[in-house]
C-alpha positions as MATLAB code, in Angstrom:
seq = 'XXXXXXXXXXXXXXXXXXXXXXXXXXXXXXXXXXXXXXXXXXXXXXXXXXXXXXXXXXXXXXXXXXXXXXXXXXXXXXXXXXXXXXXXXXXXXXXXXXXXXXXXXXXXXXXXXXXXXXXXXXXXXXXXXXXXXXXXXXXXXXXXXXXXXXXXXXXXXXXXXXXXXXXXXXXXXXXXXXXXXXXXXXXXXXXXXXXXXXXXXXXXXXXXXXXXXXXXXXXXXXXXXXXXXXXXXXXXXXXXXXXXXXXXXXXXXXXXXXXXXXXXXXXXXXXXXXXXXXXXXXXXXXXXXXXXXXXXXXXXXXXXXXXXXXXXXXXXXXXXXXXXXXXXXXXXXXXXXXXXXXXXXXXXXXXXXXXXXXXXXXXXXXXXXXXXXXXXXXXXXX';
ca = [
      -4.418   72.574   58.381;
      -7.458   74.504   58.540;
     -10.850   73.272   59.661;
     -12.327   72.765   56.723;
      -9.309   70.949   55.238;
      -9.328   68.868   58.306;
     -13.374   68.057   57.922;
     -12.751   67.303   54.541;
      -9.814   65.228   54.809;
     -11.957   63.296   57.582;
     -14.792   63.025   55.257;
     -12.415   61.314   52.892;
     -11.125   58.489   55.126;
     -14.502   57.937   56.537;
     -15.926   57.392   52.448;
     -12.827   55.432   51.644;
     -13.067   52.841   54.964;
     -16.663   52.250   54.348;
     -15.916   51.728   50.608;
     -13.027   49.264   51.969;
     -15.232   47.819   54.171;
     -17.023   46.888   51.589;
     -15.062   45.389   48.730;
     -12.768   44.098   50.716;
     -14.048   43.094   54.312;
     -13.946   45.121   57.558;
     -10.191   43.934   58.177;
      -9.311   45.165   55.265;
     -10.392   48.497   56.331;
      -8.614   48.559   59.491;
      -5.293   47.842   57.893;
      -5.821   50.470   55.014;
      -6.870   52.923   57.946;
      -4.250   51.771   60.671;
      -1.144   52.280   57.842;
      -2.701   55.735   56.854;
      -3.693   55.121   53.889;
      -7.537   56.168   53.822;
      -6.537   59.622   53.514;
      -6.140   58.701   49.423;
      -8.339   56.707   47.419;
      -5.750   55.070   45.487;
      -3.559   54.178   48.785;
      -6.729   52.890   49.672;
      -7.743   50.954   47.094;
      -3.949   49.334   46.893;
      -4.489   48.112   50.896;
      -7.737   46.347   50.009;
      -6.149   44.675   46.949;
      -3.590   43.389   49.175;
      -5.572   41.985   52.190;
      -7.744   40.206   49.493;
      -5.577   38.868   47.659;
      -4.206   37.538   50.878;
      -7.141   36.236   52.421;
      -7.763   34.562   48.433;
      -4.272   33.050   48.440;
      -4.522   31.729   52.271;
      -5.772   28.391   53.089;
      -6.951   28.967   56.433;
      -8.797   32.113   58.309;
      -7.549   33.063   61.745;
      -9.780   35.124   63.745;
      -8.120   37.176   66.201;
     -10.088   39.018   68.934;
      -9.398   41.937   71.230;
     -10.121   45.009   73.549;
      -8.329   47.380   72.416;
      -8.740   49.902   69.205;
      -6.066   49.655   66.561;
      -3.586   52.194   67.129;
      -3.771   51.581   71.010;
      -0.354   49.849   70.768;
       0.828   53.988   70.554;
       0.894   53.726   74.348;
      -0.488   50.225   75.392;
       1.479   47.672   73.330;
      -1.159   44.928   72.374;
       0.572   44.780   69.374;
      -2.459   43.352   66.954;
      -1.727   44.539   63.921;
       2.030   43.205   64.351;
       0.669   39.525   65.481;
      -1.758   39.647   62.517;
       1.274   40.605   59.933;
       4.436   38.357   61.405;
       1.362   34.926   61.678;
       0.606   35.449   57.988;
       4.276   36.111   57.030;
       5.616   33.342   58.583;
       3.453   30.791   57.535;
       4.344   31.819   54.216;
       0.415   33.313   53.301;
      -0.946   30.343   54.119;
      -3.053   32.086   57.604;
      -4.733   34.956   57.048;
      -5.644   36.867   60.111;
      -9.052   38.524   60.329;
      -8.489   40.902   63.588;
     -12.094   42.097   65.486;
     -10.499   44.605   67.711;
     -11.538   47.101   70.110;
     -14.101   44.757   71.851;
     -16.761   43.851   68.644;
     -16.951   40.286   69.990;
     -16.611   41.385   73.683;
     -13.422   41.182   76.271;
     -12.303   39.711   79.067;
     -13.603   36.517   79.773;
     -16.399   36.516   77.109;
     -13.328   36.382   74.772;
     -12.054   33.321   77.032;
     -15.181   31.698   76.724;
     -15.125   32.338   72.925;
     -11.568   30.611   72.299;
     -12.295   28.027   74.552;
     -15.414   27.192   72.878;
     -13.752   27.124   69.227;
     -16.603   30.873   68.330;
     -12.839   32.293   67.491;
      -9.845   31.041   67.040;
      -7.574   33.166   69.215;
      -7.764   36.338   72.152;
      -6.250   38.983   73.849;
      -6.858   38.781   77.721;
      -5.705   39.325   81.207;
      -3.844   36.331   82.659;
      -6.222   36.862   85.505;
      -8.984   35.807   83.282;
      -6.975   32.282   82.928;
      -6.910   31.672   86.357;
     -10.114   29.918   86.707;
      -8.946   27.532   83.867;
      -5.407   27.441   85.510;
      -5.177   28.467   88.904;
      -1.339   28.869   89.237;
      -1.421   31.609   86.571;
      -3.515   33.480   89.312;
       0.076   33.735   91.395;
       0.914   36.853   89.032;
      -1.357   39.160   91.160;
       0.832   38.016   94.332;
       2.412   41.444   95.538;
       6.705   41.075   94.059;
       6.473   37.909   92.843;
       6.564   39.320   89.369;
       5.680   43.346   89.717;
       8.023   44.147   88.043;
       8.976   43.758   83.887;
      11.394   41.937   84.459;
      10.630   39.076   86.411;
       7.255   38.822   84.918;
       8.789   38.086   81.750;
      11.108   35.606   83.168;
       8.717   33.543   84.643;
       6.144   32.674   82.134;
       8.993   32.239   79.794;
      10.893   30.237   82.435;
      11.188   26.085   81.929;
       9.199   26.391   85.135;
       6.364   27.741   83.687;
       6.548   25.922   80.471;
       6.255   22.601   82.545;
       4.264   23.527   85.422;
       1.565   26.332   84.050;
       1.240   25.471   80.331;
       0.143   21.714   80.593;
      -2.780   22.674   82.836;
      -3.730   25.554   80.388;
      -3.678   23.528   77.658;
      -5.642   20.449   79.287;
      -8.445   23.217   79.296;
      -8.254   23.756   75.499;
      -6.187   26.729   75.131;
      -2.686   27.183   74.046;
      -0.832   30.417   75.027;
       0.799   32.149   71.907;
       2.528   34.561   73.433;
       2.654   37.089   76.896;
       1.660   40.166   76.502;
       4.437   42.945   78.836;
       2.504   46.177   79.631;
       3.986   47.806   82.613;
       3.380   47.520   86.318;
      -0.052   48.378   88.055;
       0.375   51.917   90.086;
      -1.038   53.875   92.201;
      -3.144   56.569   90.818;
      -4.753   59.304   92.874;
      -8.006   61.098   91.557;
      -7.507   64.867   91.440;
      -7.615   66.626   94.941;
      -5.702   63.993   96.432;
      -1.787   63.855   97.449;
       0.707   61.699   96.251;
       1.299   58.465   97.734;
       4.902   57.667   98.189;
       4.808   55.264  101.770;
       2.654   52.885  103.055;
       1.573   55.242  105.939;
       0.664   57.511  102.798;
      -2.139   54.667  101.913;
      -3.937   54.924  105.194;
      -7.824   56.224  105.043;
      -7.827   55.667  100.832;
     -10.675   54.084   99.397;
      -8.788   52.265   96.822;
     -10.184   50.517   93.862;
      -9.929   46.797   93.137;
     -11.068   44.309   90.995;
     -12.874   41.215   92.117;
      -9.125   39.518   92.937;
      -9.226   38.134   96.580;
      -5.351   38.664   96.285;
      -5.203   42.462   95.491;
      -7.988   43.301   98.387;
      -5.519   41.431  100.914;
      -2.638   43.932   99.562;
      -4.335   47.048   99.201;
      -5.120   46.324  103.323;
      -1.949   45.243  104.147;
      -0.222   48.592  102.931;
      -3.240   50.533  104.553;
      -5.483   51.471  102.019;
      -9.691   50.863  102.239;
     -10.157   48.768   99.784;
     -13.266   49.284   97.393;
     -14.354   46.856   94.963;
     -15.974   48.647   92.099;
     -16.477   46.879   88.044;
     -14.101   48.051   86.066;
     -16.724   49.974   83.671;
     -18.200   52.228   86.949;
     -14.693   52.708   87.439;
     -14.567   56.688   86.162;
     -17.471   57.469   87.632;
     -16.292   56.217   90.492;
     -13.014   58.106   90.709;
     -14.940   61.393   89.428;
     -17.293   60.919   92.462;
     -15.187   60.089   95.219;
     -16.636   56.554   96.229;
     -13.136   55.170   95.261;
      -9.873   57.709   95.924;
      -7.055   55.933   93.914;
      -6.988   52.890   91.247;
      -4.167   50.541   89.851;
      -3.881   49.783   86.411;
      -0.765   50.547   84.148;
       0.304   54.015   82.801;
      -1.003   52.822   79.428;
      -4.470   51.754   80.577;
      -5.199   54.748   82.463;
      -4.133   57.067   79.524;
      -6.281   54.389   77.042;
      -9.067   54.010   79.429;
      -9.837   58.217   79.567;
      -8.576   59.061   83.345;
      -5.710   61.688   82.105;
      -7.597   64.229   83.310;
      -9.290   62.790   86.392;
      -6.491   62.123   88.614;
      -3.485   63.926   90.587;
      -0.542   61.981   91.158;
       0.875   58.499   89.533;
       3.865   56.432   91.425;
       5.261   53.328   89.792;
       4.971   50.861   93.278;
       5.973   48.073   91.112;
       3.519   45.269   93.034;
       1.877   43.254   90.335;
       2.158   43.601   86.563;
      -0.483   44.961   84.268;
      -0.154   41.331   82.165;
      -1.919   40.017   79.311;
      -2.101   36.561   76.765;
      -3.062   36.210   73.347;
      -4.295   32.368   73.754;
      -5.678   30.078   70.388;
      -8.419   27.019   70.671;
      -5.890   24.263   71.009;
      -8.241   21.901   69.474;
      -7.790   24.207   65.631;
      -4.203   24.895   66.597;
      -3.705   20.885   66.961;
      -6.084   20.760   63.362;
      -3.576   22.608   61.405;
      -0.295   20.921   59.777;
       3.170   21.084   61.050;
       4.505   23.916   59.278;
       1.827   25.889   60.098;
       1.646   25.304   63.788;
       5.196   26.129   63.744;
       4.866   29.581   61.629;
       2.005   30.643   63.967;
       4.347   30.324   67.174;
       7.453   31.907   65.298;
       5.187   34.874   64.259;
       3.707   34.920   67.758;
       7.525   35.070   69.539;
       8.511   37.512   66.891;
       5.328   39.653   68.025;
       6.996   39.151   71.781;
      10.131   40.763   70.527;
       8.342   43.610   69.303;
       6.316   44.274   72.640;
       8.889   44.106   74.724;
      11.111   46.728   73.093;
       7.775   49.179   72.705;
       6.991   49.134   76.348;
       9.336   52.025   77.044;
       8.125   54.278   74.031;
       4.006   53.034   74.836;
       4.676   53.994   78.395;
       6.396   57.310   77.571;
       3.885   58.499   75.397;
       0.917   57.302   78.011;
       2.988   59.575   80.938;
       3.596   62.166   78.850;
      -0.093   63.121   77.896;
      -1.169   62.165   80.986;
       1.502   65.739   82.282;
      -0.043   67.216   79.839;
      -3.178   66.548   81.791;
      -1.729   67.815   85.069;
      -0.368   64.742   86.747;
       2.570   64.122   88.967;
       4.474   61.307   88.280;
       6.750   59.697   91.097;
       8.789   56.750   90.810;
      10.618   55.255   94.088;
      14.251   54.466   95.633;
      15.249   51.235   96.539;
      14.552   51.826   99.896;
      10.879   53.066   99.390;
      10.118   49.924   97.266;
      11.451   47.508   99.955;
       8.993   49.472  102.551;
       6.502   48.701  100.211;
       7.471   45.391   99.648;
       8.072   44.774  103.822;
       4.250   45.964  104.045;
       2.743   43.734  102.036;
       5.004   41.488   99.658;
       4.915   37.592   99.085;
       7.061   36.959  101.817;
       5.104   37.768  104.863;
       2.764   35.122  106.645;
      -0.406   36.407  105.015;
       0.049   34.912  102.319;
       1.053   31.342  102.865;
      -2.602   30.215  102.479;
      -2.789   31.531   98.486;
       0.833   29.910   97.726;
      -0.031   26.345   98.914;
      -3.731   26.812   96.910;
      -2.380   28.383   93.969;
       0.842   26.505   93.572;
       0.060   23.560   95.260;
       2.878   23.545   97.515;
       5.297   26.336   99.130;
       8.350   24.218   97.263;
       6.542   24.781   94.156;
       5.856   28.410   94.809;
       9.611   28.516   95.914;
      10.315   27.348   92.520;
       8.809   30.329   90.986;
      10.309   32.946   92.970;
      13.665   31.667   91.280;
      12.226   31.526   88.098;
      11.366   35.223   88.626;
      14.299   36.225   89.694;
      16.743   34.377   87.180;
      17.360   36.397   84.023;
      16.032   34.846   80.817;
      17.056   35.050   77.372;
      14.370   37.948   77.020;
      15.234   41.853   78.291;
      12.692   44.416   78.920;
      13.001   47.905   80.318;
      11.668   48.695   83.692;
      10.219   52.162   84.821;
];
């Protein structure tokens, strides 16, 4: 294709989405343009039919909010468009889900705020962000109690979690739908810099962190500086030099724009890269049996689908960010367990977090199992 094919097939899509947009609603024109259809006027046209005659036929509007862009699922699996589709399926039309992705009514914990208020009826966001509403879910961030895929999804699907974490969500208004698997946090390297593979390997770095008390107490114990910085100065701050390294998943950092700002990528396998999609329990409780239970089967049937992307999100994320220049190194057994001796859950440090978090070191005992016992739920690890 040409250039001036390409500008005109562009043209097209951007005439047919704002005529979409229109007719039809701004959903509508994210599903026409997600599915590909935009490119044709008729394809087009047959997409907005079909969301509003959906939204027509439904008895009750869903609002679902998020971060991310549609199509970011490619290599960060959010997996909106899937939630929105298996919700109105399996309440049998009678939900329709208006999605307001890539952050039009804000992220994070405005988007907490906003389902906990009843502004929206349901969110994508961090688990960290539910930690001042529950403060056991904080415990993710604690270095290999749940790094990895695995255990992460075995504990907050464990009966553990579903009787300890869940009632104290939900006294705060929320109920979880489902938990969101991304991939572990690494350690990424801004370009100039050398891999890290040890702890020793850490020592000088200014390394990045968010405003988690429990990730600045890691990032020392392995021997890194670490640098709290917001997440949106983060670029800059890599570009510049006032931070040397960061951690978020493979996907974020490809999503987020730092393919071509950093060096070297290892997969330390610490703390997941977690998120929630959680609904105002107060509307959830409003609607009638069969549709509470259709909006949890289409939310579990959304958790299928993540967990089988994560390998092909996080394949695509690496392999773009190669194309970029960076080195990717994932560890032995051995090198994990010196990583895990430096600054993992078992060491002293971190007694003081388990009693406050958990509420006692039997209870945080309890979850250690949980993360360790296989559930009825497999995921692939890197």
């Amino acid at each position: 294709m040409d250039k001036q094919d390409r500008m005109e097939l562009e043209s097209t899509e951007r005439r047919n989405f704002l005529k979409v947009a229109s007719t039809a609603g701004f959903t509508a024109a994210l599903v026409a343009g997600a599915s590909g259809a935009l490119w044709s006027t008729e394809a087009a046209a047959q997409s907005a039919n079909e969301e509003r005659e959906r939204e027509s036929a439904a008895e009750h509007i869903m609002t679902i909010a998020t971060a991310y862009v549609l199509g970011a699922s490619r290599s960060y699996p959010i997996m909106q468009l899937d939630l929105k589709e298996n919700i109105q399926n399996a309440t049998n039309g009678k939900v329709y889900v208006k999605l307001a992705p890539g952050g039009q009514l804000g992220a994070g914990g405005a988007l907490v705020q906003a389902v906990q208020g009843g502004t929206i009826q349901a969110a994508q966001h961090s688990l960290s962000n539910f930690a001042p509403f529950a403060s056991t879910v904080d415990l993710i961030n604690m270095p290999y109690l749940c790094g990895s895929n695995q255990r992460f999804t075995n504990l907050v699907t464990s009966d553990f979690w579903t009787s300890n974490v869940t009632p104290k969500i939900e006294e705060n208004g929320f109920k979880p739908l489902f938990y969101v698997n991304i991939d572990p946090r690494v350690v990424a390297v801004r370009k100039g810099g050398d891999a890290v593979i040890t702890p020793a390997d850490m020592e000088g770095i200014k390394f990045r962190v968010p405003g988690s008390a429990m990730l600045q107490q890691y990032y020392r114990l392995v021997g890194a500086n670490p640098t709290p910085v917001a997440w949106g100065e983060t670029p800059s701050a890599i570009q510049q030099g006032v931070a040397d390294a960061l951690d978020p998943s493979v996907g974020a950092l490809f999503v987020f724009g730092f393919k071509d700002i950093l060096s070297h990528v290892t997969f330390t396998q610490a703390v997941p890269d977690s998120q929630v999609y959680s609904c105002n329990l107060e509307w959830f409780n409003s609607m009638p049996a069969d549709v509470q239970e259709g909006i949890m089967w289409g939310s579990e049937m959304t958790a299928h689908q993540n967990l089988a992307k994560v390998p092909s999100a996080r394949t695509y994320a690496m392999a773009e960010l190669v194309k970029a220049g960076v080195e990717f190194h994932s560890l032995s057994d051995d090198q994990l367990a010196e990583w895990q001796d430096a600054g993992g859950y078992q060491r002293s440090e971190w007694d003081e977090f388990k009693v406050e978090l958990a509420g006692s070191m039997d209870n945080f005992e309890q979850m250690v199992e949980a993360a360790g016992t296989q559930g009825k739920y497999y995921v692939h690890d890197a």
